[in-house]
Short mmCIF file of C-alpha atoms and ligand atoms in Angstrom, two decimals:
data_model
loop_
_atom_site.label_atom_id
_atom_site.label_comp_id
_atom_site.label_asym_id
_atom_site.label_seq_id
_atom_site.Cartn_x
_atom_site.Cartn_y
_atom_site.Cartn_z
CA UNK A 1 0.60 20.00 6.55
CA UNK A 2 -0.98 16.95 4.68
CA UNK A 3 0.44 16.86 1.14
CA UNK A 4 -0.85 14.89 -1.91
CA UNK A 5 0.90 11.66 -0.85
CA UNK A 6 -0.59 11.68 2.70
CA UNK A 7 -4.05 12.34 1.20
CA UNK A 8 -3.66 9.52 -1.30
CA UNK A 9 -2.58 7.18 1.41
CA UNK A 10 -5.61 8.24 3.62
CA UNK A 11 -7.87 7.47 0.50
CA UNK A 12 -6.33 4.11 0.23
CA UNK A 13 -6.83 3.48 4.06
CA UNK A 14 -10.57 3.63 3.78
CA UNK A 15 -11.90 3.75 0.29
CA UNK A 16 -12.57 0.02 -0.02
CA UNK A 17 -13.96 -0.42 3.55
CA UNK A 18 -16.51 2.56 3.17
CA UNK A 19 -17.64 1.76 -0.37
CA UNK A 20 -21.33 0.45 -0.39
CA UNK A 21 -21.95 1.77 3.17
CA UNK A 22 -25.16 3.51 3.90
CA UNK A 23 -25.12 6.80 5.72
CA UNK A 24 -26.82 6.48 9.11
CA UNK A 25 -26.32 10.05 10.30
CA UNK A 26 -23.73 12.98 10.43
CA UNK A 27 -22.42 15.21 13.17
CA UNK A 28 -20.63 18.62 12.96
CA UNK A 29 -18.35 20.06 15.64
CA UNK A 30 -17.01 23.57 15.42
CA UNK A 31 -17.08 25.30 12.15
CA UNK A 32 -14.59 24.22 9.63
CA UNK A 33 -13.04 26.52 6.84
CA UNK A 34 -16.16 26.32 4.71
CA UNK A 35 -19.66 25.29 5.62
CA UNK A 36 -21.00 21.95 4.86
CA UNK A 37 -23.64 23.47 2.47
CA UNK A 38 -26.55 21.02 3.10
CA UNK A 39 -28.59 19.83 6.01
CA UNK A 40 -26.94 17.16 8.10
CA UNK A 41 -30.24 15.12 8.03
CA UNK A 42 -30.24 15.23 4.19
CA UNK A 43 -27.09 12.95 4.19
CA UNK A 44 -28.83 10.04 5.98
CA UNK A 45 -30.01 7.35 3.79
CA UNK A 46 -27.55 8.02 1.09
CA UNK A 47 -25.03 5.36 -0.06
CA UNK A 48 -21.36 5.83 -0.39
CA UNK A 49 -20.11 4.62 -3.82
CA UNK A 50 -16.44 5.17 -3.38
CA UNK A 51 -13.77 7.65 -2.67
CA UNK A 52 -11.63 9.62 -5.30
CA UNK A 53 -8.90 12.06 -4.93
CA UNK A 54 -8.33 15.26 -6.93
CA UNK A 55 -5.29 17.15 -5.84
CA UNK A 56 -5.49 17.35 -2.15
CA UNK A 57 -9.33 16.81 -2.04
CA UNK A 58 -10.93 13.68 -1.27
CA UNK A 59 -14.17 13.28 -3.23
CA UNK A 60 -16.62 10.83 -1.23
CA UNK A 61 -19.17 9.88 -4.01
CA UNK A 62 -22.76 9.32 -2.77
CA UNK A 63 -25.63 7.94 -4.69
CA UNK A 64 -26.86 11.66 -4.64
CA UNK A 65 -24.05 14.16 -4.57
CA UNK A 66 -20.74 13.99 -3.13
CA UNK A 67 -18.61 15.26 -0.08
CA UNK A 68 -15.49 17.18 -0.87
CA UNK A 69 -13.04 16.73 1.94
CA UNK A 70 -9.97 18.74 2.54
CA UNK A 71 -7.66 18.19 5.46
CA UNK A 72 -6.22 21.89 5.56
CA UNK A 73 -3.15 22.27 7.88
CA UNK A 74 -3.65 19.76 10.59
CA UNK A 75 -6.72 17.49 9.54
CA UNK A 76 -6.67 13.80 9.54
CA UNK A 77 -9.30 11.19 8.75
CA UNK A 78 -10.14 7.96 10.58
CA UNK A 79 -12.55 5.25 9.57
CA UNK A 80 -13.22 3.01 12.35
CA UNK A 81 -15.90 0.32 13.07
CA UNK A 82 -17.19 2.38 16.06
CA UNK A 83 -15.90 5.84 17.03
CA UNK A 84 -15.27 6.79 20.66
CA UNK A 85 -17.29 9.89 21.79
CA UNK A 86 -16.18 12.86 19.85
CA UNK A 87 -13.13 14.88 21.20
CA UNK A 88 -12.71 18.58 21.24
CA UNK A 89 -10.97 18.42 17.72
CA UNK A 90 -13.38 16.21 16.07
CA UNK A 91 -15.48 18.31 13.68
CA UNK A 92 -17.15 15.99 11.46
CA UNK A 93 -18.52 12.43 11.70
CA UNK A 94 -20.17 10.35 9.02
CA UNK A 95 -21.85 7.44 10.71
CA UNK A 96 -22.31 4.75 8.35
CA UNK A 97 -23.45 0.96 8.30
CA UNK A 98 -19.72 0.11 7.80
CA UNK A 99 -17.99 2.46 10.27
CA UNK A 100 -17.54 6.04 11.18
CA UNK A 101 -15.62 8.46 9.16
CA UNK A 102 -14.26 11.19 11.36
CA UNK A 103 -12.23 14.40 10.58
CA UNK A 104 -10.06 15.48 13.48
CA UNK A 105 -8.71 18.99 12.79
CA UNK A 106 -7.12 21.05 15.60
CA UNK A 107 -6.54 24.11 13.48
CA UNK A 108 -9.95 23.82 11.55
CA UNK A 109 -8.49 24.94 8.15
CA UNK A 110 -10.00 21.61 6.81
CA UNK A 111 -13.47 21.33 5.35
CA UNK A 112 -16.17 19.00 4.47
CA UNK A 113 -18.43 20.45 1.66
CA UNK A 114 -21.41 18.93 0.10
CA UNK A 115 -21.88 19.33 -3.66
CA UNK A 116 -24.68 17.98 -5.91
CA UNK A 117 -22.14 16.93 -8.50
CA UNK A 118 -18.87 17.98 -9.94
CA UNK A 119 -20.76 20.68 -11.96
CA UNK A 120 -22.12 22.14 -8.73
CA UNK A 121 -20.68 25.56 -8.65
CA UNK A 122 -19.11 24.94 -5.12
CA UNK A 123 -17.27 22.01 -6.58
CA UNK A 124 -16.17 23.94 -9.64
CA UNK A 125 -14.90 26.73 -7.37
CA UNK A 126 -12.80 24.23 -5.39
CA UNK A 127 -11.69 21.78 -8.09
CA UNK A 128 -11.96 23.84 -11.39
CA UNK A 129 -8.61 25.42 -11.36
CA UNK A 130 -6.47 22.41 -10.36
CA UNK A 131 -3.82 21.31 -12.75
CA UNK A 132 -3.31 17.78 -14.03
CA UNK A 133 -2.69 14.99 -11.65
CA UNK A 134 1.11 14.27 -11.35
CA UNK A 135 0.49 10.52 -10.78
CA UNK A 136 -2.31 10.16 -13.56
CA UNK A 137 -2.04 9.56 -17.31
CA UNK A 138 -2.73 13.10 -18.31
CA UNK A 139 0.49 14.23 -16.90
CA UNK A 140 2.67 14.25 -20.11
CA UNK A 141 6.23 15.85 -20.48
CA UNK A 142 5.45 17.54 -23.66
CA UNK A 143 2.44 19.22 -22.26
CA UNK A 144 4.27 19.87 -19.03
CA UNK A 145 7.03 21.67 -21.08
CA UNK A 146 4.49 23.55 -23.03
CA UNK A 147 2.94 24.76 -19.82
CA UNK A 148 6.32 25.86 -18.47
CA UNK A 149 7.02 27.85 -21.70
CA UNK A 150 4.00 30.10 -20.89
CA UNK A 151 5.09 30.81 -17.23
CA UNK A 152 7.88 33.26 -16.54
CA UNK A 153 7.91 32.87 -12.68
CA UNK A 154 10.79 30.83 -11.02
CA UNK A 155 10.26 27.02 -11.53
CA UNK A 156 9.70 26.37 -7.85
CA UNK A 157 6.94 28.77 -7.59
CA UNK A 158 5.28 27.40 -10.71
CA UNK A 159 5.31 23.99 -9.31
CA UNK A 160 3.82 25.17 -6.04
CA UNK A 161 1.12 27.14 -7.73
CA UNK A 162 -0.62 23.96 -8.66
CA UNK A 163 -2.34 25.15 -11.83
CA UNK A 164 0.00 23.35 -14.13
CA UNK A 165 0.37 20.14 -11.97
CA UNK A 166 -1.30 19.70 -8.79
CA UNK A 167 -0.10 18.64 -5.41
CA UNK A 168 3.59 19.34 -5.62
CA UNK A 169 4.13 20.77 -2.11
CA UNK A 170 7.18 22.59 -0.80
CA UNK A 171 9.17 19.56 0.19
CA UNK A 172 8.38 17.66 -3.03
CA UNK A 173 9.23 20.58 -5.29
CA UNK A 174 12.68 20.97 -3.69
CA UNK A 175 13.40 17.43 -3.86
CA UNK A 176 12.19 16.96 -7.45
CA UNK A 177 14.21 20.09 -8.70
CA UNK A 178 17.32 18.44 -7.09
CA UNK A 179 16.79 15.22 -8.88
CA UNK A 180 16.47 17.05 -12.08
CA UNK A 181 19.47 19.25 -11.60
CA UNK A 182 17.32 22.42 -12.08
CA UNK A 183 17.93 25.58 -9.88
CA UNK A 184 14.71 26.72 -8.11
CA UNK A 185 15.19 30.09 -9.34
CA UNK A 186 15.29 29.26 -12.98
CA UNK A 187 12.51 30.91 -14.88
CA UNK A 188 10.05 28.14 -16.01
CA UNK A 189 9.91 29.42 -19.54
CA UNK A 190 13.65 28.91 -19.94
CA UNK A 191 13.54 25.18 -19.22
CA UNK A 192 14.27 23.08 -22.26
CA UNK A 193 12.20 20.15 -23.23
CA UNK A 194 15.04 17.75 -22.17
CA UNK A 195 15.16 19.23 -18.70
CA UNK A 196 11.43 19.52 -18.47
CA UNK A 197 11.25 15.86 -19.09
CA UNK A 198 13.68 15.13 -16.30
CA UNK A 199 11.72 17.21 -14.06
CA UNK A 200 8.60 15.50 -15.17
CA UNK A 201 10.02 12.10 -14.10
CA UNK A 202 11.41 13.51 -10.86
CA UNK A 203 8.11 14.90 -9.80
CA UNK A 204 6.30 11.47 -10.43
CA UNK A 205 9.25 9.68 -8.58
CA UNK A 206 9.09 11.74 -5.55
CA UNK A 207 5.46 11.57 -5.07
CA UNK A 208 5.17 8.03 -6.05
CA UNK A 209 7.99 7.05 -3.49
CA UNK A 210 6.16 9.03 -0.81
CA UNK A 211 2.84 7.28 -1.39
CA UNK A 212 4.74 3.98 -1.30
CA UNK A 213 6.45 4.95 1.99
CA UNK A 214 3.13 5.97 3.37
CA UNK A 215 1.52 2.86 2.17
CA UNK A 216 3.79 0.87 4.11
CA UNK A 217 2.61 2.63 7.34
CA UNK A 218 -0.97 2.19 6.23
CA UNK A 219 -1.77 -0.18 9.10
CA UNK A 220 -1.42 2.40 11.81
CA UNK A 221 -2.36 5.27 9.61
CA UNK A 222 -5.63 6.03 11.13
CA UNK A 223 -3.98 8.07 13.84
CA UNK A 224 -2.52 11.04 11.90
CA UNK A 225 0.70 12.31 10.38
CA UNK A 226 4.08 12.19 11.74
CA UNK A 227 5.64 15.23 13.51
CA UNK A 228 6.52 17.11 10.43
CA UNK A 229 3.29 16.28 8.53
CA UNK A 230 4.78 14.53 5.79
CA UNK A 231 6.35 11.18 5.11
CA UNK A 232 9.98 11.20 6.07
CA UNK A 233 11.66 10.64 2.96
CA UNK A 234 15.45 10.57 2.93
CA UNK A 235 15.65 14.15 1.81
CA UNK A 236 18.42 15.13 -0.55
CA UNK A 237 18.21 18.88 0.08
CA UNK A 238 15.04 19.78 1.98
CA UNK A 239 15.73 21.08 5.47
CA UNK A 240 19.41 20.30 5.00
CA UNK A 241 20.86 24.01 4.68
CA UNK A 242 24.59 23.88 5.40
CA UNK A 243 24.85 20.09 5.31
CA UNK A 244 27.00 18.37 2.65
CA UNK A 245 25.12 17.44 -0.57
CA UNK A 246 24.69 13.73 -0.64
CA UNK A 247 26.08 13.61 -4.26
CA UNK A 248 28.73 16.15 -4.57
CA UNK A 249 29.55 17.19 -0.92
CA UNK A 250 28.91 21.03 -1.33
CA UNK A 251 26.89 22.78 1.30
CA UNK A 252 23.16 22.72 0.65
CA UNK A 253 21.84 26.31 0.41
CA UNK A 254 18.54 27.72 1.64
CA UNK A 255 16.67 30.64 0.13
CA UNK A 256 13.21 32.13 0.51
CA UNK A 257 10.85 32.24 -2.52
CA UNK A 258 7.44 33.46 -2.24
CA UNK A 259 7.64 33.23 1.55
CA UNK A 260 8.62 29.52 1.35
CA UNK A 261 11.91 28.04 2.16
CA UNK A 262 13.75 26.51 -0.84
CA UNK A 263 16.70 24.15 -0.50
CA UNK A 264 19.10 23.40 -3.37
CA UNK A 265 22.66 22.24 -4.08
CA UNK A 266 24.84 24.93 -5.90
CA UNK A 267 26.81 22.02 -7.35
CA UNK A 268 24.20 19.73 -8.66
CA UNK A 269 21.65 22.21 -9.76
CA UNK A 270 22.21 24.66 -12.53
ZN1 ZN B 301 25.37 18.34 -4.93
#
């Protein structure tokens, strides 16, 4: 599943190239998770101002309105000077004067949704409850700690929920908790400011490293994700159950929280 780093690297892969382009036409394939919400013809003639990211949404800003793009479980975007004929999994094309933006999405949990602005109810519904951006200036250790104090669920699940800080997916949550030395089952409200500060830094670190790693593969990025759907970081604990911890040598453990697998080291995480 594309996570925040993949979405950010996707954004960087085409944002500069599409900025300033004029939309010539658009094409829809099979239905996606949500309807486009406007006539395809209404997009023609609009200008692309730029591309932003909010959580796992890409916001393609137009001179009138914007397109919210989500990659769902299996989506990938390409932006090429000319697109070959649409394949069976190509469900959205935006033809512009500078190239063709194409969404390929075999499982069709992704979506392209038109909004008149960020105050459009459809945009508010999709973006309104997202937490702060982990790589942005608003992600502050003290505010993060105050948010944790109000949440009594296990820290791993609080990270995944995305309403406190957005985009910390399953892999990155496990890895960040390892780096911070915090057990995934610890109640969020019991984490001290000192430990919350460590976790804050760890979240930024794992995500920034993943973006950096993805950035180094940007040249060949147009053609989708790796096998596992995330950048292959040297995982400390994720998917390493039974293998020795890279720090202390004890066997990494696996448990299930909220139907998601969690990995941790019983020696390094208290
Ligand atoms: Zn360990």
